[in-house]
Amino acid sequence: MRRLLDRRRVLKTRALAETPADRFVRVSGLVLVRQRPGTASGVIFMTLEDETGIANVIVWPRVFQRFRRIVFGARMVTVEGILQKESDVIHVVARRLIDTTPDLMAAMSDQGGETRDEKAATAQNLWRHPRDVRVLPKGRNFH
C-alpha cells in the first residue's frame, strides 16, 4: 500500500512535522474519527491514521458539500490541502478528498494481476456477504 501512496506523492503523517506551514500536502490514512461539533459552524474534523502516526484534517462546509459521501462513507481517505501549524498543533485544511478504500481493500485481498477497476469491484464485493470478516473497525463518529 505504501508503494502506491509513494507513487501518488502522498506524505507519511510523520513527515508533516518537518514540512513547512502553508504548503500543499497530500496525506492518506484510515479514518479514525469524524466530528461535527454543533459549535463549529458546519466544520468537520477528521482524524486519519497511517503507519507512522495521525493527521488532523479540517473540512470547511463548502468542501464538505462537494465531498460529503467521502467524508461520511470512506474507510480510507487521501486528503489534498494546505498544511497549517499553530504552536504544536498541526492540521491539514482539506481542499479535495479522495476515497482510497478500494485501493486498501484490493491490497488486503492480495489478488495480483487484476486491473485497478477489477480490484475496486472486488473490494466493493468483499463486504456484501454476511460471513465476511470485518477487518477494519468502524470509525468513531460523533455528530
Coordinates of C-alpha atoms in Angstrom, one line a residue:
M1 CA 0.0 0.0 0.0
R2 CA 2.8 2.4 0.9
R3 CA 4.4 2.0 -2.6
L4 CA 1.2 3.0 -4.2
L5 CA 0.9 6.0 -1.9
D6 CA 4.5 7.0 -2.6
R7 CA 3.9 6.9 -6.3
R8 CA 1.0 9.3 -5.7
R9 CA 3.3 11.5 -3.7
V10 CA 1.3 11.0 -0.5
L11 CA 3.3 12.1 2.6
K12 CA 3.6 9.9 5.7
T13 CA 1.9 11.7 8.6
R14 CA 5.2 11.7 10.4
A15 CA 6.6 14.0 7.7
L16 CA 4.1 16.7 8.4
A17 CA 6.1 17.9 11.4
E18 CA 9.1 18.7 9.1
T19 CA 7.1 20.2 6.3
P20 CA 6.9 24.0 6.2
A21 CA 3.5 25.5 7.0
D22 CA 1.2 26.8 4.3
R23 CA 2.5 24.2 1.8
F24 CA 0.2 22.0 -0.3
V25 CA 0.3 18.4 1.0
R26 CA -1.3 15.1 0.3
V27 CA -1.8 12.6 3.2
S28 CA -3.7 9.4 3.4
G29 CA -5.0 7.2 6.2
L30 CA -7.7 5.2 7.8
V31 CA -10.5 7.4 9.1
L32 CA -10.4 7.0 12.9
V33 CA -12.8 9.8 13.8
R34 CA -15.2 12.2 12.1
Q35 CA -16.6 15.0 14.3
R36 CA -19.1 17.7 13.5
P37 CA -19.4 19.8 16.7
G38 CA -22.5 22.0 16.9
T39 CA -20.4 25.0 17.8
A40 CA -18.1 24.7 14.8
S41 CA -20.3 26.4 12.2
G42 CA -20.5 23.3 10.0
V43 CA -16.8 22.5 10.1
I44 CA -16.0 18.8 10.1
F45 CA -12.9 17.5 11.9
M46 CA -11.4 14.2 10.8
T47 CA -8.5 12.2 12.2
L48 CA -6.6 9.9 9.8
E49 CA -4.0 7.3 10.8
D50 CA -1.3 5.8 8.6
E51 CA 1.6 3.5 9.5
T52 CA 3.6 6.4 11.1
G53 CA 1.0 8.4 13.1
I54 CA -2.1 10.5 12.9
A55 CA -3.1 13.6 10.9
N56 CA -5.8 16.1 11.9
V57 CA -7.9 17.3 9.0
I58 CA -10.3 20.3 8.8
V59 CA -13.1 20.2 6.3
W60 CA -14.8 23.5 5.7
P61 CA -18.5 23.5 4.8
R62 CA -18.0 24.3 1.1
V63 CA -15.5 21.4 0.7
F64 CA -17.8 19.2 2.8
Q65 CA -20.7 19.8 0.4
R66 CA -18.5 18.6 -2.6
F67 CA -17.2 15.5 -0.8
R68 CA -20.0 14.6 1.6
R69 CA -20.2 11.0 0.5
I70 CA -16.5 10.5 1.0
V71 CA -16.4 12.4 4.4
F72 CA -19.1 10.2 5.8
G73 CA -18.6 6.9 4.0
A74 CA -14.9 6.3 3.2
R75 CA -12.8 4.0 5.4
M76 CA -9.6 5.3 3.9
V77 CA -9.2 8.8 2.6
T78 CA -6.5 10.7 0.8
V79 CA -6.7 14.4 1.6
E80 CA -5.1 17.2 -0.5
G81 CA -4.9 20.5 1.2
I82 CA -2.8 23.2 2.9
L83 CA -0.7 22.4 5.9
Q84 CA -1.3 24.7 8.9
K85 CA 0.8 24.9 12.1
E86 CA -0.2 26.8 15.2
S87 CA 2.3 26.2 18.1
D88 CA 2.4 22.4 18.5
V89 CA -0.9 21.8 16.6
I90 CA -0.6 20.6 13.0
H91 CA -3.5 20.1 10.7
V92 CA -4.4 19.9 7.0
V93 CA -7.1 22.1 5.7
A94 CA -8.8 19.9 3.1
R95 CA -9.3 21.2 -0.5
R96 CA -10.0 17.7 -2.0
L97 CA -10.8 14.3 -0.6
I98 CA -10.4 11.0 -2.4
D99 CA -11.9 7.7 -1.3
T100 CA -9.0 5.3 -1.3
T101 CA -11.0 2.5 0.3
P102 CA -11.0 0.4 -2.9
D103 CA -7.2 0.6 -3.0
L104 CA -7.0 -0.6 0.6
M105 CA -9.4 -3.4 0.1
A106 CA -7.6 -4.5 -3.0
A107 CA -4.3 -4.5 -1.2
M108 CA -5.8 -6.5 1.7
S109 CA -7.3 -9.1 -0.7
D110 CA -3.8 -9.6 -2.2
Q111 CA -5.1 -10.5 -5.6
G112 CA -2.3 -10.0 -8.1
G113 CA -2.8 -9.5 -11.9
E114 CA -6.0 -7.5 -11.7
T115 CA -6.5 -4.0 -13.1
R116 CA -7.3 -1.2 -10.7
D117 CA -11.0 -1.3 -11.8
E118 CA -11.2 -5.0 -11.2
K119 CA -9.6 -4.6 -7.7
A120 CA -12.1 -1.8 -6.9
A121 CA -15.0 -4.1 -7.9
T122 CA -13.6 -6.9 -5.9
A123 CA -13.1 -4.7 -2.9
Q124 CA -16.7 -3.4 -3.0
N125 CA -18.0 -7.0 -3.1
L126 CA -15.9 -8.1 0.0
W127 CA -18.5 -6.6 2.4
R128 CA -21.6 -8.0 0.8
H129 CA -21.7 -11.5 2.2
P130 CA -22.6 -11.8 5.9
R131 CA -19.8 -14.3 6.6
D132 CA -17.1 -11.8 5.5
V133 CA -14.9 -10.9 8.4
R134 CA -14.8 -7.1 9.1
V135 CA -11.1 -6.5 9.2
L136 CA -11.4 -2.7 9.7
P137 CA -13.1 -1.5 12.8
K138 CA -15.9 1.1 12.3
G139 CA -14.8 4.7 12.8
R140 CA -15.8 6.5 15.9
N141 CA -18.1 9.2 14.5
F142 CA -19.6 12.0 16.7
H143 CA -22.1 14.4 15.2

